[in-house]
Structure formats: C-alpha cells, structure tokens
Amino acid sequence: MKLFVLALGLALSAPAAGPEGVQLWKHSQLDSYEKTLHPKIDAHKIAVEPVANWGNHRMMIAHREGDGQAEMHERQADILIGQSGQATLVTGGSMPHSKNTEPGEFRSAAISGGSSRAFGPGDIVHIPAHTPHQLLVKPGTQFTYVAFKIDVK
C-alpha cells in the first residue's frame, strides 16, 4: 500500500507531458522575433523567420517595414495573425502583370479591384488558395505577424 501511495504521489507531482508534436509559443517569444527581424529587412521591405515545419503546414514570423508585393498561391492557404504595428490587407481582385515566381506562386506589384481593410495586433485572417492578397504598410511604420502556410489540394 505504501508503494502505491508513493507512486501516486510521484505521478501527481510530475509535470504533465503533452502529446507528441504539441508545441507552444508564448507571446513573449513571438514578440522577441520583431527585434531580430528588423536588421534583416530585404529589398522587398520584409524579413521572414521560419519557426516550424510540420510537412503539410508551416509557421513563420514576418516583419514588414513597407508594402509587400501582391501574391497568390495555387496550392497554399494562408492564416495570418497580427502581432504588432498596423497594415492594410487587400484581398481579391486581380494581379495585373503577375509573374510566376516558382511553381504555384505568383507575384505582382499591386492588386486591382480588391477589398481593403485594416489589419493589426490580434487580428486573424484566413486567405484561401487562389486568392490575391497584399499587405500595405505606411512609410515609417512596421507590421509584424505570424503566418501559417497550409498545403491544400
């Protein structure tokens, strides 16, 4: 009986192990990416840090200090979660003079005829495959967000 009580006590005091593959990112961890990404801004005014890859979906942190290109993915949906700063999200419409930059990926300077809305911290958007989208960031400001790329059929 004493052995059973000892085993039960140890089991109750041990930290609970989560299921295999479960990962948690704290808000403070996500906030720290902004500082590390700022110096890595490229010619397109964006810096991206891959965070995790689970095969058919992956997570990254992106930091923008200017307008992004218009883009459309044939085989991926995007889920974006605003982290800090402000942007304007443009979706739908068409992408005049778009170029195929890699298989299933298209880019253009801008979207024509899309819908615009404010996008900021805590906001979440799902962008289905085949949907043109673009983030616009006012000069002198920045926008950091978590992006999930999800493969679709």
PDB file of N, CA, C and O in Angstrom, residues 22-37 49-52 59-62 83-84 144-146:
ATOM      1  N   VAL A  22       3.017  18.418 -29.873  1.00  0.00           N
ATOM      2  CA  VAL A  22       2.389  19.653 -29.397  1.00  0.00           C
ATOM      3  C   VAL A  22       3.488  20.658 -29.078  1.00  0.00           C
ATOM      4  O   VAL A  22       4.449  20.353 -28.386  1.00  0.00           O
ATOM      5  N   GLN A  23       3.351  21.857 -29.619  1.00  0.00           N
ATOM      6  CA  GLN A  23       4.319  22.922 -29.372  1.00  0.00           C
ATOM      7  C   GLN A  23       3.571  24.183 -28.974  1.00  0.00           C
ATOM      8  O   GLN A  23       2.496  24.454 -29.508  1.00  0.00           O
ATOM      9  N   LEU A  24       4.147  24.926 -28.061  1.00  0.00           N
ATOM     10  CA  LEU A  24       3.530  26.154 -27.564  1.00  0.00           C
ATOM     11  C   LEU A  24       4.530  27.286 -27.692  1.00  0.00           C
ATOM     12  O   LEU A  24       5.685  27.158 -27.273  1.00  0.00           O
ATOM     13  N   TRP A  25       4.105  28.387 -28.289  1.00  0.00           N
ATOM     14  CA  TRP A  25       4.917  29.599 -28.351  1.00  0.00           C
ATOM     15  C   TRP A  25       4.233  30.648 -27.500  1.00  0.00           C
ATOM     16  O   TRP A  25       3.075  30.985 -27.736  1.00  0.00           O
ATOM     17  N   LYS A  26       4.945  31.171 -26.529  1.00  0.00           N
ATOM     18  CA  LYS A  26       4.411  32.207 -25.666  1.00  0.00           C
ATOM     19  C   LYS A  26       4.470  33.548 -26.396  1.00  0.00           C
ATOM     20  O   LYS A  26       5.306  33.762 -27.266  1.00  0.00           O
ATOM     21  N   HIS A  27       3.580  34.436 -26.007  1.00  0.00           N
ATOM     22  CA  HIS A  27       3.528  35.766 -26.611  1.00  0.00           C
ATOM     23  C   HIS A  27       4.889  36.449 -26.550  1.00  0.00           C
ATOM     24  O   HIS A  27       5.328  37.086 -27.508  1.00  0.00           O
ATOM     25  N   SER A  28       5.582  36.298 -25.423  1.00  0.00           N
ATOM     26  CA  SER A  28       6.900  36.933 -25.264  1.00  0.00           C
ATOM     27  C   SER A  28       7.903  36.387 -26.284  1.00  0.00           C
ATOM     28  O   SER A  28       8.751  37.124 -26.772  1.00  0.00           O
ATOM     29  N   GLN A  29       7.817  35.102 -26.621  1.00  0.00           N
ATOM     30  CA  GLN A  29       8.704  34.528 -27.625  1.00  0.00           C
ATOM     31  C   GLN A  29       8.424  35.146 -28.998  1.00  0.00           C
ATOM     32  O   GLN A  29       9.340  35.479 -29.736  1.00  0.00           O
ATOM     33  N   LEU A  30       7.158  35.281 -29.329  1.00  0.00           N
ATOM     34  CA  LEU A  30       6.790  35.857 -30.621  1.00  0.00           C
ATOM     35  C   LEU A  30       7.209  37.317 -30.689  1.00  0.00           C
ATOM     36  O   LEU A  30       7.680  37.781 -31.725  1.00  0.00           O
ATOM     37  N   ASP A  31       7.064  38.046 -29.578  1.00  0.00           N
ATOM     38  CA  ASP A  31       7.486  39.450 -29.541  1.00  0.00           C
ATOM     39  C   ASP A  31       8.975  39.604 -29.808  1.00  0.00           C
ATOM     40  O   ASP A  31       9.410  40.562 -30.436  1.00  0.00           O
ATOM     41  N   SER A  32       9.772  38.657 -29.342  1.00  0.00           N
ATOM     42  CA  SER A  32      11.222  38.778 -29.496  1.00  0.00           C
ATOM     43  C   SER A  32      11.663  38.696 -30.956  1.00  0.00           C
ATOM     44  O   SER A  32      12.723  39.192 -31.316  1.00  0.00           O
ATOM     45  N   TYR A  33      10.861  38.090 -31.818  1.00  0.00           N
ATOM     46  CA  TYR A  33      11.228  37.990 -33.227  1.00  0.00           C
ATOM     47  C   TYR A  33      11.320  39.356 -33.901  1.00  0.00           C
ATOM     48  O   TYR A  33      12.136  39.563 -34.782  1.00  0.00           O
ATOM     49  N   GLU A  34      10.473  40.295 -33.499  1.00  0.00           N
ATOM     50  CA  GLU A  34      10.481  41.619 -34.126  1.00  0.00           C
ATOM     51  C   GLU A  34      11.867  42.261 -34.050  1.00  0.00           C
ATOM     52  O   GLU A  34      12.368  42.808 -35.030  1.00  0.00           O
ATOM     53  N   LYS A  35      12.505  42.158 -32.903  1.00  0.00           N
ATOM     54  CA  LYS A  35      13.839  42.756 -32.726  1.00  0.00           C
ATOM     55  C   LYS A  35      14.889  42.067 -33.595  1.00  0.00           C
ATOM     56  O   LYS A  35      15.774  42.706 -34.136  1.00  0.00           O
ATOM     57  N   THR A  36      14.791  40.748 -33.743  1.00  0.00           N
ATOM     58  CA  THR A  36      15.788  40.026 -34.539  1.00  0.00           C
ATOM     59  C   THR A  36      15.540  40.169 -36.039  1.00  0.00           C
ATOM     60  O   THR A  36      16.478  40.055 -36.825  1.00  0.00           O
ATOM     61  N   LEU A  37      14.302  40.434 -36.438  1.00  0.00           N
ATOM     62  CA  LEU A  37      13.992  40.551 -37.861  1.00  0.00           C
ATOM     63  C   LEU A  37      14.258  41.936 -38.427  1.00  0.00           C
ATOM     64  O   LEU A  37      14.583  42.071 -39.605  1.00  0.00           O
ATOM     65  N   GLU A  49      11.262  34.734 -40.754  1.00  0.00           N
ATOM     66  CA  GLU A  49      11.977  33.712 -39.990  1.00  0.00           C
ATOM     67  C   GLU A  49      11.103  32.458 -39.921  1.00  0.00           C
ATOM     68  O   GLU A  49      10.022  32.494 -39.327  1.00  0.00           O
ATOM     69  N   PRO A  50      11.545  31.357 -40.542  1.00  0.00           N
ATOM     70  CA  PRO A  50      10.797  30.105 -40.375  1.00  0.00           C
ATOM     71  C   PRO A  50      10.828  29.688 -38.908  1.00  0.00           C
ATOM     72  O   PRO A  50      11.872  29.803 -38.250  1.00  0.00           O
ATOM     73  N   VAL A  51       9.700  29.220 -38.396  1.00  0.00           N
ATOM     74  CA  VAL A  51       9.610  28.828 -36.997  1.00  0.00           C
ATOM     75  C   VAL A  51       9.417  27.315 -36.863  1.00  0.00           C
ATOM     76  O   VAL A  51      10.065  26.674 -36.051  1.00  0.00           O
ATOM     77  N   ALA A  52       8.527  26.740 -37.674  1.00  0.00           N
ATOM     78  CA  ALA A  52       8.249  25.307 -37.580  1.00  0.00           C
ATOM     79  C   ALA A  52       7.740  24.799 -38.923  1.00  0.00           C
ATOM     80  O   ALA A  52       7.127  25.541 -39.687  1.00  0.00           O
ATOM     81  N   MET A  59       4.927  27.311 -40.112  1.00  0.00           N
ATOM     82  CA  MET A  59       4.717  28.579 -39.406  1.00  0.00           C
ATOM     83  C   MET A  59       5.954  29.441 -39.577  1.00  0.00           C
ATOM     84  O   MET A  59       7.080  28.946 -39.550  1.00  0.00           O
ATOM     85  N   MET A  60       5.726  30.722 -39.753  1.00  0.00           N
ATOM     86  CA  MET A  60       6.825  31.680 -39.843  1.00  0.00           C
ATOM     87  C   MET A  60       6.399  32.992 -39.198  1.00  0.00           C
ATOM     88  O   MET A  60       5.213  33.246 -39.004  1.00  0.00           O
ATOM     89  N   ILE A  61       7.391  33.803 -38.873  1.00  0.00           N
ATOM     90  CA  ILE A  61       7.157  35.160 -38.386  1.00  0.00           C
ATOM     91  C   ILE A  61       7.661  36.093 -39.481  1.00  0.00           C
ATOM     92  O   ILE A  61       8.754  35.899 -40.018  1.00  0.00           O
ATOM     93  N   ALA A  62       6.861  37.090 -39.811  1.00  0.00           N
ATOM     94  CA  ALA A  62       7.254  38.058 -40.840  1.00  0.00           C
ATOM     95  C   ALA A  62       7.189  39.464 -40.254  1.00  0.00           C
ATOM     96  O   ALA A  62       6.306  39.783 -39.452  1.00  0.00           O
ATOM     97  N   GLN A  83       0.649  40.696 -35.039  1.00  0.00           N
ATOM     98  CA  GLN A  83       1.430  40.668 -33.805  1.00  0.00           C
ATOM     99  C   GLN A  83       1.667  42.093 -33.270  1.00  0.00           C
ATOM    100  O   GLN A  83       1.437  42.368 -32.107  1.00  0.00           O
ATOM    101  N   SER A  84       2.159  42.997 -34.157  1.00  0.00           N
ATOM    102  CA  SER A  84       2.385  44.382 -33.738  1.00  0.00           C
ATOM    103  C   SER A  84       2.353  45.291 -34.961  1.00  0.00           C
ATOM    104  O   SER A  84       2.579  44.839 -36.079  1.00  0.00           O
ATOM    105  N   THR A 144       4.328  43.341 -37.884  1.00  0.00           N
ATOM    106  CA  THR A 144       4.868  42.013 -37.638  1.00  0.00           C
ATOM    107  C   THR A 144       3.692  41.057 -37.452  1.00  0.00           C
ATOM    108  O   THR A 144       2.713  41.404 -36.788  1.00  0.00           O
ATOM    109  N   TYR A 145       3.802  39.868 -38.043  1.00  0.00           N
ATOM    110  CA  TYR A 145       2.700  38.913 -37.973  1.00  0.00           C
ATOM    111  C   TYR A 145       3.217  37.488 -38.037  1.00  0.00           C
ATOM    112  O   TYR A 145       4.313  37.212 -38.505  1.00  0.00           O
ATOM    113  N   VAL A 146       2.386  36.582 -37.527  1.00  0.00           N
ATOM    114  CA  VAL A 146       2.636  35.152 -37.627  1.00  0.00           C
ATOM    115  C   VAL A 146       1.892  34.666 -38.856  1.00  0.00           C
ATOM    116  O   VAL A 146       0.733  35.045 -39.079  1.00  0.00           O
TER     117      VAL A 146
END
